[in-house]
Amino acid sequence: MKTTKLVTLGIMALIILTAGLLLAGCTESKDPTTYSVQDDAGDFIELTGHAQTVVCLAPSLTEIMFQLGMGDKVVGVDSATNYPAEATSIEKVSDYTGVDTEKIVALAPDLVLMDKTLDISGDTYKALTNVDLVVYRAFPQTVQDITKNIQDIGVLVGAKDKAEELVDDFNTRVSTVGTDASGDTGDKPVVLYVIYYDGTSDPWVGTTSTFAGSLISTAGGECKVEDTTGFSIQISLETIISMDPDIIICSRSTDWPTPSKSSLESDSTLSEVAAIKNNMVIEINGDLIDRTGPRMVEGLEEIRTVIEDYHG
Amino acid sequence: MNLDAKQTRLVIVFGVLLGLLGISMVMGMSFGSTHIPLHEVARTFVSGLPGMGSLLSDRAEANSWDTIIWDLRAPAMVMALLVGLGLAVSGSSMQSLFRNPLADPFIIGISAGGGFGAVVGLLLTNWLDLTATTYSFLGGQVTIAPGDYLMVSLAFLFSMGAVMAAYWIARTGGRTPVTLLLLAGVAISALLTALTQFLVYLRLENPTQFVVSLMGSVSNSQWYEVGIVLVGTIIATAVLLVFARRLNVMSLGETEARSLGIDVERSKLIILGAAALAAAIGIPFVGIIGFVGLFIPHIMRRFVGPNLRLLVPASALAGASFLIIADIISRGIFQVLSEVTDLGLFEDTQVPIGVTTSLIGGGFFIYLLILGRRRGNG
Amino acid sequence: MGKVILGCKGVSFSYNGKKVLEGVDVAIKSGEVVSICGPNGSGKTTLLRVLNGVLEPKKGKVQLDGKDLTALKPRDVAKVMAMVPQESHFEFDFTVEEVVSMGRTPHQGLLSFTNPEDRRSVERAMEITEVLKMRSKSINRLSGGEKQRAVVARALAQEPQLMLLDEPVSNLDIKHQFKTMKMLHKLNKKNGLALVMVLHDLQMAADNSDRLILMRGGRVVANGSPSAVLTRKNIKKVFGVDAVVTGGKCPQVVIKGVSD
């Protein structure tokens, strides 16, 4: 009798113990749900459980992560990263010469976010997938594509709702600018976006196929630098004189000298250009215009403000 | 075995070169942005060798170390080894063939031709959308990369074409004066470099990516790329070793070579082909690397003499070690500089390997020239 | 004196449209010593190169052992015929032994290593030419005479039946001229090596040759034994100088002055 009791107790203890272990195991093991999105390169990205550690190879992607409230999951960033301030202290794993694959491997991230624009040759992508990293490639062509990136990343890192919220806000603000712009009367001002000019070689400018071009037209201006490549290009001063822009927006940066505004204003050959004559050479933080992140809408709003000033 | 003074010296020279290569290989595996203790490097390396059980330590980082050692550092190190070897072997052969110690793949047009071929290949690869595919095969993995094959073939063809064109331009009345050949090589290099830049600035692609990749880097080399370069380098080096004796004779001049029984035109074509292959095969993967082919054979000639049966292997060993070390310096120089100078440099930036080789090689070469001039033997 | 080993018939050659050789017939028998003399620009060196197969004649034929030279592989030619150029330039500092070993090229296959036979042949060639003790010296550190001997050694290492020499003594002082000629004479007598030399010095040619060929303007003017060729008339015709020739079978030539 006594033995039976003991055995029963023993078995019960064993069951409880096993169950406890199983339970403990459950809480420790990963969320078994599979999260899947199709990235801009057309690849399907699948994660079992949300990504807990993320490497961002472009400043725009780091900004998305922080706006999603997931900044603490970012373990590696690009050396050009400058926003938000707390992101600058994260380990740098890439720069304009390429990525430090070894560093990324050592960080063992669940997910690597990269921008295909910075890797047209595909070398970086090849190197990363070769060491079995999960890579999401953003390749936004339009302002609308940025919202898709935000949603995709939200799904992968477990901030789906926050992403929707962010996208709603983004879309609302973009359409507000659009609505305002449609109310403009009179001719659309010709807006030239100068990325860099120091007087020594022809200015680098935004074109109709760059994001700057589409922001200008959304904000009610007209970009007259026609190009289809999607890259910023150099145009001659002669072209600027004959284009006679009403507004010149100069990219300003805190990371490197941007003497574009003073160079343009002090150039005597340009003194008859409308924008310069009428003091309509305005500096805007270039990161808000060139960087395909959530803050692009701020750039749009700033351009809209300049155009509203122009209309008076 | 009794060795005379010369043989003893050769044994020492080759012993030192082999030791140097061994040390550079270990260094190449040990240095990187991630600190891995040396004994862990050794353990990870050994456990990755075929036939060895896993000896990986149970430290949490062991798995990422395995990836870092075997998928990043080892292929980069072997790539540097092969490319340095190829360039040095190519340079030593060219110098004898053109009877000019200043001839090297860079000057004679091979590099420019290879660079142009690689860029054309890259554009075609993107345009035709050729992607590499990895298959499982007999337990291993085989990567078929038509784009890379295309790039390598074009780099080889254009580099060969560049030398042949230089040769054809310089050939007058059945003879090829060396000065004319070098001038033609320089002109063709300039032309092809300009054409390459033209293609780059056509903006079919992101220009900076191109410029950076042509500046040279062995990091992010992959095993299948190493495999392609390995095959080309072995073939080219074997041919040059087999032809070493003939090439010695050809360095006396074509007339004398012919009267010593050499089919000059045929041998020249084969040697040029092999030299072009050795120098061009790496260009699509690591870009254009200057000076190795010029100054490595130059220094080695001082140690082993001009006999190519010794000079080719000596240059091979020295070139291989040199490029591995140059790569380590390229990767680490900014880190060191920023630590010792506190100039606020980007400590994570790498210098393209071609910049390092030209800095070291160019500086050393000038030193040699000045030394030679002081001694009065130029 | 045996059969004809090297010969050419009706050979013409021109450089950039300028005729250098015209209708030249020459036959060299095995074991024979033949000197080619003539003023500068008479086509001596060109003839030597055509005979060696380095230059291909525009017209006419060159035959080695009865076979067309153009039909033979360079290495088969080099096994029979060696060439000692007037000047050898060595861009790289090969040792004497390495230079002499290059003479073995026609006997070595692409993949074969240096065999004992090669080594013996090189050793013997260096011994005959007395460069053995400088074997590990750099070729560029030798005197003119030593360098010349090393190149002759290289030609000997080819183990040819016939050696062509382009002004083998012109850069040497009198003592070394004499020594070199003596060495060549010995090679001919002991080994039966046929020699074809371009020589400037008529007396030296007369003393050391079985046959003389006088050339002028790319044509052969006289061809025969020294005594038959070295006549007052021939010397005047070819060189434009007045000479006194004495001595019958062993002619002695003394130049008296320029004739017009």
Short mmCIF file of C-alpha atoms in Angstrom, two decimals, chain A residues 169-178 180 215-216 218-219 249 284 288-289 294-309:
data_model
loop_
_atom_site.label_atom_id
_atom_site.label_comp_id
_atom_site.label_asym_id
_atom_site.label_seq_id
_atom_site.Cartn_x
_atom_site.Cartn_y
_atom_site.Cartn_z
CA ASP A 169 -0.20 59.98 -40.50
CA PHE A 170 2.27 60.06 -43.39
CA ASN A 171 -0.47 59.71 -45.99
CA THR A 172 -2.69 62.30 -44.35
CA ARG A 173 0.07 64.86 -44.28
CA VAL A 174 1.05 64.16 -47.90
CA SER A 175 -2.53 64.56 -49.09
CA THR A 176 -2.97 67.75 -47.04
CA VAL A 177 -0.02 69.26 -48.92
CA GLY A 178 -1.53 68.03 -52.19
CA ASP A 180 -3.29 72.88 -50.41
CA LEU A 215 8.21 66.35 -53.75
CA ILE A 216 8.41 69.64 -55.68
CA THR A 218 3.39 67.45 -55.06
CA ALA A 219 4.06 70.70 -53.22
CA ILE A 249 16.16 75.08 -52.66
CA ILE A 284 16.37 72.97 -46.26
CA LEU A 288 14.39 65.48 -45.32
CA ILE A 289 14.39 65.50 -49.11
CA PRO A 294 9.46 58.68 -42.76
CA ARG A 295 10.75 62.25 -42.40
CA MET A 296 10.39 62.85 -46.14
CA VAL A 297 6.93 64.20 -45.40
CA GLU A 298 8.59 66.93 -43.31
CA GLY A 299 10.70 67.83 -46.34
CA LEU A 300 7.53 67.98 -48.41
CA GLU A 301 5.91 70.32 -45.89
CA GLU A 302 8.96 72.59 -45.81
CA ILE A 303 8.98 72.84 -49.60
CA ARG A 304 5.25 73.62 -49.46
CA THR A 305 5.95 76.42 -46.98
CA VAL A 306 8.52 77.94 -49.35
CA ILE A 307 6.07 77.77 -52.26
CA GLU A 308 3.34 79.36 -50.12
CA ASP A 309 5.79 82.17 -49.27
#
